[in-house]
Short mmCIF file of C-alpha atoms in Angstrom, two decimals:
data_model
loop_
_atom_site.label_atom_id
_atom_site.label_comp_id
_atom_site.label_asym_id
_atom_site.label_seq_id
_atom_site.Cartn_x
_atom_site.Cartn_y
_atom_site.Cartn_z
CA MET A 1 0.27 0.10 -0.12
CA SER A 2 1.18 3.47 -0.65
CA ASP A 3 2.86 5.39 2.18
CA ASP A 4 0.38 8.31 1.37
CA SER A 5 -2.72 6.37 2.10
CA HIS A 6 -2.51 6.68 6.15
CA PRO A 7 -1.58 10.30 5.97
CA ASN A 8 -4.65 11.02 3.64
CA SER A 9 -6.74 9.21 6.25
CA ALA A 10 -5.66 11.37 8.62
CA VAL A 11 -6.16 14.50 6.61
CA ASN A 12 -9.45 13.54 5.59
CA ALA A 13 -10.52 12.40 9.16
CA ALA A 14 -9.30 15.88 10.65
CA ALA A 15 -11.45 17.48 7.78
CA THR A 16 -14.58 16.10 9.46
CA THR A 17 -13.90 18.08 12.55
CA ASN A 18 -16.84 20.31 13.34
CA ILE A 19 -16.63 22.34 16.38
CA HIS A 20 -19.01 25.50 17.51
CA HIS A 21 -18.52 27.17 20.81
CA ALA A 22 -22.24 28.59 22.10
CA ASN A 23 -22.87 32.31 21.60
CA LEU A 24 -25.41 34.06 23.45
CA GLN A 25 -27.70 34.20 20.45
CA ASP A 26 -27.38 30.48 20.48
CA LEU A 27 -28.76 29.98 24.16
CA PRO A 28 -32.57 29.37 24.95
CA LEU A 29 -33.98 32.39 27.09
CA SER A 30 -33.82 30.49 30.33
CA ALA A 31 -29.98 29.92 30.16
CA ALA A 32 -29.17 33.49 28.54
CA ARG A 33 -31.15 34.90 31.65
CA ARG A 34 -28.81 33.19 34.16
CA LEU A 35 -25.97 35.12 32.26
CA TYR A 36 -27.48 38.54 32.69
CA LYS A 37 -28.90 38.02 36.23
CA GLY A 38 -27.05 35.13 37.84
CA GLY A 39 -25.90 36.25 41.27
CA ILE A 40 -27.89 39.44 40.93
CA ARG A 41 -30.30 40.59 43.72
CA PRO A 42 -33.89 41.78 42.58
CA GLY A 43 -33.95 45.26 42.03
CA GLU A 44 -30.31 45.83 40.86
CA PRO A 45 -29.48 46.35 37.30
CA THR A 46 -28.49 43.29 35.06
CA ARG A 47 -25.38 42.80 33.35
CA THR A 48 -24.82 44.15 29.86
CA ARG A 49 -24.20 42.17 27.03
CA VAL A 50 -20.40 42.14 26.94
CA GLN A 51 -20.87 41.00 30.56
CA ALA A 52 -23.23 38.12 29.85
CA GLN A 53 -20.56 36.96 27.01
CA GLU A 54 -18.11 37.03 29.62
CA MET A 55 -20.06 34.98 31.99
CA LEU A 56 -20.74 32.66 29.12
CA GLU A 57 -16.81 32.29 28.44
CA LYS A 58 -16.30 31.25 32.24
CA ILE A 59 -17.82 28.24 31.46
CA PRO A 60 -15.25 25.48 30.45
CA PRO A 61 -14.69 25.79 26.75
CA SER A 62 -15.27 22.12 25.95
CA GLN A 63 -18.48 22.25 27.96
CA ARG A 64 -19.97 24.73 25.81
CA ALA A 65 -18.86 23.21 22.65
CA GLY A 66 -20.87 21.05 20.00
CA VAL A 67 -21.20 20.28 16.48
CA ASP A 68 -23.77 23.17 15.94
CA GLY A 69 -25.07 26.30 17.74
CA LYS A 70 -27.99 24.16 19.01
CA SER A 71 -26.10 21.38 20.52
CA ALA A 72 -23.39 23.61 22.01
CA ALA A 73 -26.13 25.87 23.67
CA SER A 74 -27.46 22.46 24.84
CA ASN A 75 -24.24 21.48 26.52
CA ALA A 76 -23.59 24.88 28.20
CA GLU A 77 -27.26 24.85 29.54
CA GLN A 78 -26.61 21.21 31.00
CA TYR A 79 -23.38 22.45 32.57
CA LEU A 80 -25.13 25.02 34.29
CA SER A 81 -28.13 23.21 35.50
CA ASP A 82 -26.48 22.65 38.86
CA LYS A 83 -24.10 25.92 39.04
CA HIS A 84 -24.54 29.05 41.14
CA ALA A 85 -22.98 32.41 40.23
CA SER A 86 -20.93 32.62 43.43
CA HIS A 87 -19.23 35.86 44.46
CA ILE A 88 -15.79 35.87 45.30
CA LYS A 89 -16.59 38.74 47.39
CA PRO A 90 -19.99 38.51 48.95
CA HIS A 91 -22.63 40.97 47.97
CA SER A 92 -23.07 41.51 51.58
CA LYS A 93 -19.77 42.91 51.96
CA GLY A 94 -19.44 45.04 48.87
CA GLY A 95 -18.71 42.66 46.21
CA SER A 96 -19.98 43.62 42.58
CA ASN A 97 -21.86 41.36 40.34
CA ASN A 98 -19.24 42.01 37.75
CA PRO A 99 -17.86 38.72 36.02
CA ASN A 100 -14.30 39.30 37.49
CA ASN A 101 -15.91 38.85 41.04
CA ILE A 102 -18.18 35.65 39.84
CA LYS A 103 -17.30 31.96 39.37
CA TRP A 104 -19.44 29.41 38.53
CA GLU A 105 -19.79 26.87 41.28
CA ASN A 106 -21.77 23.82 42.56
CA ALA A 107 -25.07 25.31 44.13
CA LYS A 108 -24.63 23.05 47.46
CA ASP A 109 -21.11 24.63 47.98
CA ASN A 110 -22.41 28.13 47.49
CA ILE A 111 -24.88 27.82 49.80
CA THR A 112 -22.73 26.25 52.63
CA ARG A 113 -20.38 29.09 52.34
CA GLY A 114 -22.91 31.77 52.98
CA ASP A 115 -21.79 35.23 53.04
CA LYS A 116 -18.31 34.40 53.85
CA THR A 117 -15.59 35.79 51.46
CA MET A 118 -14.30 32.92 48.88
CA SER A 119 -10.71 31.81 49.96
CA TRP A 120 -7.89 31.46 48.13
CA GLN A 121 -8.01 27.55 48.43
CA GLU A 122 -11.41 27.33 47.28
CA GLN A 123 -10.49 29.79 44.34
CA MET A 124 -7.80 27.48 43.44
CA ARG A 125 -10.15 24.45 43.68
CA LEU A 126 -12.81 26.10 41.46
CA ASN A 127 -9.85 26.98 38.86
CA ALA A 128 -8.73 23.21 39.00
CA LYS A 129 -12.10 22.05 38.52
CA LEU A 130 -12.65 24.11 35.73
CA GLN A 131 -9.70 22.78 33.99
CA PHE A 132 -10.71 19.08 35.13
CA ASP A 133 -14.36 19.87 33.38
CA ASN A 134 -12.73 21.46 30.19
CA LEU A 135 -10.64 18.24 29.69
CA ALA A 136 -13.56 16.08 30.60
CA GLY A 137 -15.46 17.71 27.86
CA ALA A 138 -12.75 17.50 25.41
CA VAL A 139 -12.37 13.72 25.88
CA LYS A 140 -15.99 13.40 25.64
CA ALA A 141 -16.13 15.41 22.46
CA GLY A 142 -13.30 13.43 20.95
CA PHE A 143 -14.97 10.21 21.60
CA GLN A 144 -18.10 11.23 20.07
CA ALA A 145 -16.14 12.21 16.85
CA ALA A 146 -13.81 9.10 16.70
CA PRO A 147 -16.50 6.86 15.02
CA LEU A 148 -16.80 9.15 12.05
CA GLY A 149 -13.34 9.74 11.70
CA ALA A 150 -12.58 5.80 11.64
CA ALA A 151 -15.09 5.55 8.97
CA VAL A 152 -13.57 8.26 6.73
CA GLY A 153 -9.98 6.85 7.36
CA ALA A 154 -11.01 3.33 6.26
CA VAL A 155 -13.01 4.45 3.35
CA THR A 156 -9.93 6.69 2.33
CA ALA A 157 -7.46 3.77 2.56
CA ALA A 158 -9.73 0.95 1.44
CA PRO A 159 -9.78 1.50 -2.23
CA PHE A 160 -5.89 2.45 -2.62
CA SER A 161 -5.38 -0.76 -0.64
CA LEU A 162 -7.34 -2.99 -2.85
CA LEU A 163 -5.99 -1.61 -6.02
CA THR A 164 -2.51 -2.11 -4.70
CA ASN A 165 -2.73 -5.92 -3.69
CA ALA A 166 -5.04 -6.33 -6.71
CA LEU A 167 -2.16 -5.37 -8.91
CA ARG A 168 0.11 -7.83 -6.64
CA VAL A 169 -1.86 -10.75 -7.38
CA VAL A 170 -1.74 -9.76 -10.95
CA ARG A 171 1.89 -10.00 -10.96
CA GLY A 172 1.90 -13.31 -9.08
CA GLU A 173 3.67 -11.65 -5.63
CA ILE A 174 0.67 -12.81 -3.36
CA SER A 175 -2.34 -14.98 -3.74
CA ALA A 176 -5.67 -13.66 -3.74
CA GLN A 177 -6.18 -14.70 -0.14
CA GLU A 178 -2.90 -13.07 0.92
CA ALA A 179 -4.16 -9.80 -0.84
CA THR A 180 -7.78 -9.90 0.94
CA THR A 181 -5.76 -10.16 4.42
CA ALA A 182 -3.65 -7.21 3.39
CA THR A 183 -6.30 -4.99 2.31
CA LEU A 184 -8.55 -5.78 5.32
CA LYS A 185 -5.41 -4.95 7.40
CA ASP A 186 -4.91 -1.63 5.57
CA THR A 187 -8.40 -0.70 5.87
CA VAL A 188 -8.41 -1.24 9.77
CA MET A 189 -5.18 0.72 9.97
CA GLY A 190 -6.67 3.46 8.03
CA GLY A 191 -9.67 3.52 10.21
CA ALA A 192 -7.46 3.67 13.57
CA VAL A 193 -5.62 6.43 11.98
CA GLY A 194 -8.87 8.30 11.18
CA GLY A 195 -10.34 7.70 14.49
CA ALA A 196 -7.24 8.77 16.37
CA THR A 197 -7.00 11.73 14.33
CA ALA A 198 -10.45 12.86 14.55
CA PHE A 199 -10.34 12.14 18.38
CA ALA A 200 -7.26 14.14 19.16
CA THR A 201 -8.22 17.10 16.77
CA THR A 202 -11.83 17.48 18.12
CA ALA A 203 -10.40 17.14 21.61
CA VAL A 204 -8.05 19.89 21.05
CA VAL A 205 -10.32 22.23 18.97
CA ALA A 206 -13.15 21.79 21.70
CA ALA A 207 -10.77 22.69 24.57
CA CYS A 208 -9.23 25.65 22.74
CA PRO A 209 -11.71 28.14 20.95
CA PRO A 210 -9.12 30.00 19.00
CA ILE A 211 -7.99 26.88 17.20
CA ALA A 212 -11.85 26.24 16.54
CA ILE A 213 -12.28 29.88 15.26
CA ALA A 214 -9.08 29.26 12.94
CA LEU A 215 -10.50 25.96 11.61
CA THR A 216 -13.81 27.93 10.91
CA ALA A 217 -11.95 30.40 8.77
CA LEU A 218 -10.67 27.60 6.62
CA THR A 219 -14.25 26.70 5.69
CA THR A 220 -13.99 29.72 3.29
CA VAL A 221 -11.15 28.08 1.16
CA ALA A 222 -12.92 24.50 1.52
CA PRO A 223 -13.98 24.23 -2.18
CA ALA A 224 -10.17 25.06 -3.20
CA LEU A 225 -9.11 22.44 -0.51
CA ALA A 226 -11.54 19.87 -2.11
CA VAL A 227 -10.05 20.37 -5.47
CA VAL A 228 -6.57 19.96 -4.04
CA GLY A 229 -7.53 16.91 -2.32
CA ALA A 230 -9.24 15.28 -5.34
CA ALA A 231 -6.27 15.95 -7.36
CA GLY A 232 -4.13 14.25 -4.75
CA MET A 233 -6.30 11.36 -4.83
CA VAL A 234 -5.92 11.24 -8.51
CA TYR A 235 -2.32 11.47 -8.30
CA GLU A 236 -2.09 8.66 -5.73
CA PHE A 237 -4.40 6.59 -8.24
CA PHE A 238 -1.99 6.95 -11.10
CA LYS A 239 0.95 6.70 -8.91
CA ILE A 240 -0.10 3.10 -8.06
CA LEU A 241 -0.61 2.50 -11.41
CA ASP A 242 2.86 3.60 -12.53
CA ASP A 243 4.44 1.41 -9.74
CA HIS A 244 2.63 -1.54 -10.92
CA LYS A 245 4.08 -0.93 -14.44
CA GLN A 246 7.76 -0.37 -13.07
CA ASP A 247 7.33 -3.63 -11.26
CA VAL A 248 6.02 -5.54 -14.02
CA ARG A 249 9.09 -4.42 -16.22
CA VAL A 250 11.74 -5.35 -13.72
CA TYR A 251 9.80 -8.70 -12.90
CA PHE A 252 10.15 -9.59 -16.71
CA GLU A 253 13.69 -8.35 -17.13
CA SER A 254 14.66 -10.61 -14.28
CA LEU A 255 12.73 -13.40 -15.88
CA THR A 256 14.74 -12.70 -18.96
CA GLN A 257 18.10 -12.87 -17.17
CA GLN A 258 17.19 -16.03 -15.27
CA GLU A 259 16.18 -17.83 -18.77
CA LEU A 260 19.37 -16.63 -20.23
CA ALA A 261 21.31 -18.15 -17.02
CA ASN A 262 19.14 -21.52 -17.47
CA LEU A 263 19.99 -21.76 -21.33
CA GLN A 264 23.77 -21.00 -20.41
CA ALA A 265 23.82 -23.69 -17.91
CA ILE A 266 22.22 -26.32 -20.16
CA GLU A 267 24.83 -25.27 -22.97
CA ASN A 268 27.54 -25.74 -20.47
CA GLU A 269 26.16 -29.41 -19.43
CA LEU A 270 26.03 -30.25 -23.37
CA ILE A 271 29.51 -29.14 -23.72
CA TYR A 272 30.75 -31.00 -20.98
CA GLU A 273 28.91 -34.27 -22.15
CA HIS A 274 30.17 -33.72 -25.72
CA GLN A 275 33.64 -33.90 -24.14
CA LYS A 276 33.35 -36.78 -22.15
CA ASN A 277 31.97 -38.52 -25.45
CA LEU A 278 34.92 -37.27 -27.31
CA GLU A 279 37.41 -38.74 -24.49
CA PHE A 280 35.40 -41.94 -24.67
CA LEU A 281 35.74 -42.09 -28.37
CA SER A 282 39.40 -41.40 -28.23
CA GLU A 283 40.12 -43.97 -25.59
CA ALA A 284 37.93 -46.45 -27.52
CA GLU A 285 39.90 -45.62 -30.81
CA ALA A 286 43.29 -46.37 -28.86
CA ILE A 287 42.00 -49.72 -27.70
CA ASN A 288 40.68 -50.70 -30.96
CA GLN A 289 44.25 -49.83 -32.50
CA GLU A 290 45.80 -52.06 -29.47
CA ILE A 291 43.45 -54.99 -30.38
CA THR A 292 43.87 -54.89 -34.15
CA ASN A 293 47.76 -54.27 -34.03
CA ARG A 294 48.59 -57.03 -31.68
CA PRO A 295 51.10 -59.83 -33.23
CA ILE A 296 49.54 -62.97 -34.36
CA ALA A 297 51.07 -66.08 -33.09
CA PRO A 298 50.75 -69.33 -35.11
CA GLY A 299 48.94 -72.04 -34.01
CA ILE A 300 46.39 -72.91 -31.40
CA GLU A 301 48.49 -71.61 -28.56
CA GLY A 302 48.63 -68.26 -30.25
CA ALA A 303 44.80 -68.13 -30.48
CA MET A 304 44.28 -68.80 -26.96
CA GLN A 305 47.00 -66.26 -26.16
CA ARG A 306 45.05 -63.50 -28.26
CA LEU A 307 41.59 -64.81 -26.22
CA ARG A 308 43.34 -64.29 -22.81
CA GLU A 309 44.19 -60.79 -24.04
CA SER A 310 40.73 -60.03 -25.22
CA VAL A 311 39.26 -60.91 -22.10
CA ALA A 312 41.47 -58.74 -20.15
CA ILE A 313 40.86 -56.02 -22.43
CA ALA A 314 37.17 -56.28 -22.15
CA GLN A 315 37.35 -56.56 -18.20
CA SER A 316 39.27 -53.25 -18.21
CA LEU A 317 36.48 -51.40 -20.06
CA GLY A 318 33.90 -52.88 -17.40
CA LEU A 319 32.20 -55.59 -19.47
CA THR A 320 31.01 -58.85 -17.45
CA SER A 321 29.77 -62.23 -18.38
CA ALA A 322 26.33 -60.44 -18.95
CA ASP A 323 28.00 -58.71 -21.86
CA SER A 324 29.49 -62.19 -23.39
CA LYS A 325 29.86 -65.63 -22.01
CA LEU A 326 33.70 -65.70 -22.63
CA LEU A 327 34.28 -63.12 -19.64
CA PRO A 328 34.65 -64.47 -16.23
CA ASN A 329 32.23 -66.72 -14.72
CA SER A 330 32.12 -68.35 -18.13
CA GLN A 331 33.96 -71.40 -19.09
CA LEU A 332 36.83 -71.12 -21.60
CA PRO A 333 37.38 -73.86 -24.23
CA CYS A 334 39.52 -76.45 -22.74
CA LEU A 335 42.25 -77.41 -24.99
CA PRO A 336 44.96 -80.29 -25.23
CA PRO A 337 48.33 -79.06 -24.17
CA HIS A 338 50.38 -77.98 -26.96
CA SER A 339 52.84 -80.86 -27.76
#
């Protein structure tokens, strides 16, 4: 599979990130009223719109984030459901209703404190709680985005892996079963990369509004990015085909070299056998000359001597009684002694 496929899965999964942080206009009237009037006694002036927005921003970013304005507002409203707008310096001691003097706190803790000034330990605890809630909300948003990112990553990786492994089957590098296994593995890996990317991107964006604003600004160039992405996919497709063509060329070149080597080995073997035959013929010619040019003694004694010499020559050539009944294990003619 191409090395570019998993980065493509990550990019496409990241592109699915869609985070919106709630604004005042997103909130239902009941939730907006709490921002304007939370902690303010009857008869006192409500906060300005700017101050109400500051009260909204005191909610951990990930707890007022969603895929759109409606879901973001719902999350913010749910977060405020058990919270009071607690004064750091109590109202009874001259504390103002300005957002700088307010922290969102569990209603039970605020009631328990009464009209006491919030200690620095309590403020530190609330600050730590805000960071924890922001992290928890970011993780939750990440898990919600992960399935879609995994699906996008798998869909991105699958066709390229299928094409790559199908061409490997055509080249004879792997079997169809191995291609199926490799494609499934690449698809799962693409899904894992996409899911992890969507989780991380969504979590970071949910916890950090400035990053979400930057990503929102990028949507203005989405058509251009789509063209670039499509061009990249087309390039990847033709790159796989070109790699296949190069692999096939190298494969057939290697086959040609192998065939030449095999032909050379066969030729060397034939030459070797021919040399052996020539040596055998040369030896046979020498023996034939030896047999033909022997002196011929007269009489029966001379004939018997020639027979013994012939038997000895035949034995030296590896012949046995199976080749001639005159060789060992056969009886030579019994002749009377020469008088």
